[in-house]
Amino acid sequence: MDIEHVRSRFIKHFDGTTGTVYTSPGRINLIGEHTDYNGGFVFPGAIDKGMIAEIKLNGTKKVRAYSIDMKDYIEFGFNEEDVPRTSWARYIFGVCREIIKRGGQLEGFNTAFAGDVPLGAGMSSSAALESTYAFALNDIFRLGIDRFELAKIGQATEHNYCGVKCGIMDQFASLFGKKGNLIRLDCRSLEYEYFPFDPQGYKLVLLDTVVKHELASSAYNKRRESCERVAHKLNAEFLRDVTFEQLESVKGEISEEDCKRAEYVIGEKQRVLDVCDALVKGDYETVGQKMYETHCGMSKLYEVSCEELDFLNDLARECGVTGSRVMGGGFGGCTINLVKDELYEPFILKAKESYKEKFGRLPKVYDVVISDGARKLSD
């Protein structure tokens, strides 16, 4: 995907004019899954796949938007009752509304956008879309909103217009990404630190199951509710403040399901910190071990894995892959794999052959390059 592709469609749909081009990336998360809305730590990085949007003021009070990938056009105003029914348009509308709620003054604009973040693969195409427009509108209208608040605008868009009570990680990574670095983010204080990620002798690769079981948002919200119930039971603001000992003390007073969800989150908080320590030492074997532990917790305790993801995780272990786990919310999507260079080709070959034999289709393979966050590409 490139600027020329987006610009050619923008020119075609908007009377031969050109605007300003912006981009924002999708993300991977090395470790720290379902910890963000629990006030814990996450460890994401922006990737070299994202959304590109061209925008030009149109002198009206309406947004005229064209989704290049969907081949779909829609117009909407800025009032709450103007919310579009089309799901992709709600992300743009939501960003506009959240800016307006914060006192930002917007005018109508024309826009066309496209992306190469694979949909449903757990790389946060929605956050890339929100971050692109939040960053762009902030720049175009000179609103002076900092990147933290832009991330919160994207998160609020998900909450208020898309029905997903997500944490802050995806939007944060999309806006704060830095080439060659992962980011440890404390999701309660929003303090963050960059960690150089340049694993010499290893590759980072995603294997996409090409499945998405059920609408994951309802199951996601249920797990969040489980975590909130346990935190409330222990008079804690977030599960990140709860210890295993405290959880043990209320086991008989909470459901077995809520207990399992909490056990996973408490363990995952510590795994993120362990991985950071290991990276400082260049200890990628420990990084990989923690990735496998996370997958086990997500599969057995948080129960957001599926047969296809477990199959690819087991296969990675059989092939000697250093680390592997389900990435993202779960119920399909990708495994993220840390693979020694010499094992990369035989692993990918074996994964393709075995997965096709088992499930009748090939997994998609995405090599990952850690990249920069939201930015302007051209005037």
Coordinates of C-alpha atoms in Angstrom, one line a residue, residues 12-333:
K12 CA -11.1 10.1 -8.8
H13 CA -13.8 10.5 -6.2
F14 CA -13.3 14.2 -5.3
D15 CA -13.2 16.1 -8.5
G16 CA -9.5 15.9 -9.3
T17 CA -8.3 17.7 -6.2
T18 CA -5.7 16.5 -3.7
G19 CA -5.4 16.9 0.0
T20 CA -3.0 16.1 2.8
V21 CA -1.9 12.5 3.5
Y22 CA -1.5 10.9 6.9
T23 CA -0.7 7.4 8.1
S24 CA -0.9 5.4 11.4
P25 CA 0.3 1.8 11.9
G26 CA -1.2 -1.4 13.3
R27 CA 0.7 -3.0 16.1
I28 CA 2.0 -6.2 17.6
N29 CA 2.1 -6.9 21.3
L30 CA 5.1 -9.1 22.3
I31 CA 3.5 -9.9 25.7
G32 CA 0.9 -8.5 28.0
E33 CA -2.5 -9.5 26.7
H34 CA -5.8 -8.5 28.4
T35 CA -3.8 -6.6 31.0
D36 CA -4.5 -3.1 29.6
Y37 CA -8.0 -2.7 30.9
N38 CA -6.9 -4.2 34.2
G39 CA -4.4 -1.3 34.8
G40 CA -1.4 -3.5 34.2
F41 CA 1.5 -3.5 31.7
V42 CA 1.6 -4.1 28.0
F43 CA 4.6 -4.4 25.6
P44 CA 3.5 -3.4 22.1
G45 CA 5.3 -2.0 19.0
A46 CA 4.0 -0.3 15.9
I47 CA 4.5 -2.3 12.7
D48 CA 5.1 -1.5 9.0
K49 CA 1.5 -2.1 8.1
G50 CA -1.2 0.5 8.7
M51 CA -3.8 2.9 7.3
I52 CA -3.3 5.8 4.9
A53 CA -5.8 8.6 4.5
E54 CA -6.0 11.7 2.3
I55 CA -8.0 14.6 3.7
K56 CA -9.1 17.9 2.2
L57 CA -11.5 20.5 3.6
N58 CA -14.7 20.8 1.5
G59 CA -16.3 24.0 2.8
T60 CA -19.4 22.2 4.2
K61 CA -20.5 20.8 7.6
K62 CA -20.3 17.3 6.3
V63 CA -17.7 14.5 6.1
R64 CA -17.6 12.8 2.7
A65 CA -15.7 9.6 3.2
Y66 CA -14.7 6.8 0.7
S67 CA -13.3 3.5 1.9
I68 CA -11.1 2.3 -0.9
D69 CA -10.8 -1.2 0.3
M70 CA -14.6 -1.6 0.8
K71 CA -15.4 0.4 -2.3
D72 CA -18.0 2.2 -0.2
Y73 CA -18.9 5.9 0.1
I74 CA -20.8 7.7 2.9
E75 CA -21.6 11.2 4.1
F76 CA -22.4 12.3 7.6
G77 CA -22.6 15.4 9.8
F78 CA -21.0 16.1 13.1
N79 CA -24.1 15.9 15.4
E80 CA -24.8 12.9 17.6
E81 CA -27.9 12.0 15.6
D82 CA -25.8 11.8 12.4
V83 CA -24.0 8.6 13.5
P84 CA -23.7 6.4 10.4
R85 CA -24.9 2.8 10.3
T86 CA -21.9 1.6 8.3
S87 CA -19.4 0.1 10.7
W88 CA -16.2 1.5 9.1
A89 CA -17.6 5.0 9.0
R90 CA -18.4 4.9 12.8
Y91 CA -14.7 5.0 13.5
I92 CA -14.2 8.2 11.7
F93 CA -17.5 9.7 13.0
G94 CA -16.6 8.7 16.6
V95 CA -13.2 10.4 16.3
C96 CA -14.9 13.6 15.1
R97 CA -17.4 13.4 17.9
E98 CA -14.8 12.8 20.6
I99 CA -12.8 15.7 19.4
I100 CA -15.9 18.0 19.5
K101 CA -16.7 16.8 23.0
R102 CA -13.3 18.0 24.0
G103 CA -14.0 21.5 22.6
G104 CA -12.4 21.0 19.2
Q105 CA -13.9 22.9 16.3
L106 CA -14.2 20.9 13.1
E107 CA -15.3 21.7 9.5
G108 CA -16.4 19.4 6.7
F109 CA -13.8 17.4 4.8
N110 CA -13.5 14.9 2.0
T111 CA -11.4 11.8 2.7
A112 CA -10.4 8.5 1.1
F113 CA -8.5 5.8 3.0
A114 CA -7.0 2.3 2.6
G115 CA -5.0 0.0 4.7
D116 CA -2.8 -3.1 4.6
V117 CA -3.4 -4.2 8.3
P118 CA -5.0 -7.6 7.9
L119 CA -8.5 -7.5 9.2
G120 CA -9.3 -9.9 12.1
A121 CA -5.6 -10.8 12.6
G122 CA -5.2 -9.1 15.9
M123 CA -3.0 -6.2 14.6
S124 CA -5.6 -3.5 15.4
S125 CA -6.7 -2.2 12.1
S126 CA -9.4 -0.3 13.9
A127 CA -6.9 1.5 16.2
A128 CA -4.8 2.4 13.1
L129 CA -7.9 3.9 11.5
E130 CA -8.9 5.9 14.6
S131 CA -5.3 7.1 15.2
T132 CA -4.9 8.2 11.5
Y133 CA -7.9 10.4 11.7
A134 CA -7.3 11.7 15.3
F135 CA -3.7 12.6 14.4
A136 CA -4.8 14.1 11.0
L137 CA -7.7 16.2 12.3
N138 CA -5.5 17.5 15.2
D139 CA -2.9 18.6 12.7
I140 CA -5.3 20.1 10.0
F141 CA -7.3 22.1 12.5
R142 CA -4.3 22.9 14.8
L143 CA -6.2 21.7 17.9
G144 CA -3.1 21.3 20.0
I145 CA -4.1 17.9 21.4
D146 CA -1.2 15.8 22.7
R147 CA -0.7 12.2 21.6
F148 CA -1.9 10.8 24.9
E149 CA -5.2 12.5 24.5
L150 CA -5.4 11.4 20.8
A151 CA -5.0 7.8 22.0
K152 CA -7.9 8.4 24.5
I153 CA -10.0 9.8 21.7
G154 CA -9.5 6.6 19.8
Q155 CA -10.3 4.5 22.8
A156 CA -13.4 6.5 23.5
T157 CA -14.5 6.0 19.9
E158 CA -14.4 2.2 20.5
H159 CA -16.3 2.5 23.8
N160 CA -19.0 4.9 22.6
Y161 CA -19.5 4.2 18.9
C162 CA -18.2 0.7 18.2
G163 CA -19.3 -1.3 21.3
V164 CA -15.9 -2.6 22.4
K165 CA -14.7 -1.6 25.9
C166 CA -11.1 -1.8 24.9
G167 CA -8.1 -0.6 26.9
I168 CA -5.6 2.0 25.7
M169 CA -2.8 -0.1 24.3
D170 CA -3.8 -0.3 20.6
Q171 CA -4.2 3.4 20.1
F172 CA -1.2 4.2 22.3
A173 CA 1.1 1.9 20.2
S174 CA -0.3 3.4 17.0
L175 CA 0.5 6.9 18.1
F176 CA 3.7 6.4 20.1
G177 CA 5.4 3.7 17.9
K178 CA 9.1 4.1 17.3
K179 CA 11.2 2.2 14.8
G180 CA 13.3 -0.5 16.3
N181 CA 11.7 -0.2 19.7
L182 CA 9.0 -1.8 21.8
I183 CA 7.1 0.2 24.4
R184 CA 6.4 -0.9 28.0
L185 CA 3.3 1.0 28.9
D186 CA 1.8 1.1 32.4
C187 CA -1.9 1.3 31.6
R188 CA -2.8 2.9 34.9
S189 CA -0.3 5.7 35.1
L190 CA 0.4 5.9 31.4
E191 CA 4.1 6.0 32.1
Y192 CA 6.0 4.4 29.3
E193 CA 9.5 3.4 28.4
Y194 CA 11.1 2.4 25.1
F195 CA 13.1 -0.9 24.9
P196 CA 15.3 -1.5 21.9
F197 CA 14.1 -4.6 20.1
D198 CA 16.7 -5.9 17.6
P199 CA 16.9 -9.6 18.1
Q200 CA 20.0 -10.5 16.2
G201 CA 19.7 -14.1 14.9
Y202 CA 15.9 -14.2 15.3
K203 CA 12.8 -13.2 13.3
L204 CA 9.4 -12.1 14.5
V205 CA 6.7 -13.6 12.4
L206 CA 2.9 -13.8 12.7
L207 CA 0.9 -16.8 11.5
D208 CA -2.7 -16.0 10.8
T209 CA -5.2 -18.7 11.4
V210 CA -7.6 -17.0 8.9
V211 CA -10.5 -17.6 11.3
K212 CA -12.5 -15.4 13.7
H213 CA -14.8 -17.4 15.9
E214 CA -18.1 -15.6 16.8
L215 CA -18.2 -11.9 17.4
A216 CA -15.4 -11.6 19.9
S217 CA -16.5 -8.3 21.4
S218 CA -19.2 -9.8 23.5
A219 CA -16.8 -12.5 24.9
Y220 CA -14.2 -9.8 25.4
N221 CA -16.6 -7.6 27.4
K222 CA -17.6 -10.7 29.6
R223 CA -14.0 -11.2 30.5
R224 CA -13.6 -7.6 31.4
E225 CA -16.6 -7.9 33.7
S226 CA -15.1 -10.9 35.4
C227 CA -11.9 -9.0 36.2
E228 CA -13.9 -6.0 37.5
R229 CA -15.9 -8.2 39.8
V230 CA -12.8 -9.7 41.4
A231 CA -11.1 -6.3 41.8
H232 CA -14.3 -4.9 43.4
K233 CA -14.5 -7.9 45.7
L234 CA -11.0 -7.1 47.0
N235 CA -11.6 -3.4 47.1
A236 CA -8.9 -2.8 44.4
E237 CA -9.2 -0.3 41.6
F238 CA -7.7 -2.7 39.2
L239 CA -6.6 -6.4 39.1
R240 CA -3.0 -5.2 38.7
D241 CA -3.1 -4.4 42.4
V242 CA -4.2 -7.9 43.4
T243 CA -1.8 -10.6 44.5
F244 CA -2.1 -14.4 44.2
E245 CA -2.4 -14.5 47.9
Q246 CA -5.4 -12.1 47.9
L247 CA -7.1 -14.0 45.2
E248 CA -6.7 -17.2 47.2
S249 CA -8.4 -15.6 50.2
V250 CA -11.6 -15.0 48.3
K251 CA -11.7 -18.2 46.2
G252 CA -14.8 -19.5 47.9
E253 CA -16.7 -16.3 47.5
I254 CA -16.2 -15.8 43.7
S255 CA -17.1 -18.0 40.8
E256 CA -14.5 -20.5 39.4
E257 CA -14.7 -18.7 36.1
D258 CA -13.9 -15.3 37.6
C259 CA -11.1 -16.9 39.6
K260 CA -9.4 -18.3 36.5
R261 CA -9.7 -15.0 34.7
A262 CA -8.0 -13.2 37.6
E263 CA -5.3 -15.8 37.9
Y264 CA -4.3 -15.3 34.3
V265 CA -4.2 -11.5 34.6
I266 CA -2.1 -11.5 37.8
G267 CA 0.4 -13.9 36.2
E268 CA 0.5 -11.9 33.0
K269 CA 1.4 -8.7 34.8
Q270 CA 4.6 -10.2 36.1
R271 CA 5.5 -11.9 32.8
V272 CA 5.6 -8.5 31.0
L273 CA 8.1 -7.2 33.6
D274 CA 10.2 -10.5 33.3
V275 CA 10.4 -10.1 29.5
C276 CA 11.6 -6.5 29.9
D277 CA 14.3 -7.6 32.2
A278 CA 15.3 -10.4 29.8
L279 CA 15.4 -8.1 26.8
V280 CA 17.8 -5.8 28.7
K281 CA 20.1 -8.8 29.1
G282 CA 19.6 -10.0 25.5
D283 CA 18.1 -13.2 26.9
Y284 CA 15.7 -14.2 24.2
E285 CA 15.3 -17.7 25.5
T286 CA 13.5 -16.3 28.6
V287 CA 11.4 -14.0 26.4
G288 CA 10.3 -17.1 24.4
Q289 CA 9.5 -19.1 27.5
K290 CA 7.3 -16.3 28.9
M291 CA 5.5 -16.2 25.5
Y292 CA 4.6 -19.9 25.8
E293 CA 3.5 -19.4 29.4
T294 CA 1.2 -16.6 28.2
H295 CA -0.4 -18.8 25.5
C296 CA -1.1 -21.5 28.1
G297 CA -2.8 -18.9 30.4
M298 CA -4.8 -17.5 27.6
S299 CA -5.9 -20.9 26.4
K300 CA -6.6 -22.6 29.8
L301 CA -7.4 -19.8 32.2
Y302 CA -8.7 -16.9 30.1
E303 CA -10.1 -19.2 27.5
V304 CA -9.7 -16.9 24.5
S305 CA -7.8 -19.3 22.3
C306 CA -9.3 -21.8 19.8
E307 CA -8.3 -25.1 18.2
E308 CA -6.5 -23.4 15.3
L309 CA -4.4 -21.2 17.6
D310 CA -3.5 -24.0 19.9
F311 CA -2.5 -26.2 17.0
L312 CA -0.1 -23.5 15.7
N313 CA 1.3 -23.0 19.2
D314 CA 1.9 -26.7 19.7
L315 CA 3.5 -26.9 16.2
A316 CA 5.9 -24.1 17.1
R317 CA 7.0 -25.9 20.2
E318 CA 7.6 -29.1 18.2
C319 CA 9.7 -27.2 15.6
G320 CA 11.9 -25.7 18.3
V321 CA 10.6 -22.1 18.0
T322 CA 11.9 -20.0 20.8
G323 CA 8.5 -18.4 21.7
S324 CA 5.0 -18.5 20.5
R325 CA 1.6 -17.3 21.7
V326 CA -1.8 -16.1 20.6
M327 CA -1.7 -12.4 20.0
G328 CA -4.6 -10.0 20.4
G329 CA -8.0 -10.5 21.9
G330 CA -8.2 -14.2 20.8
F331 CA -10.9 -16.4 19.3
G332 CA -8.9 -16.5 16.1
G333 CA -6.3 -14.2 14.5

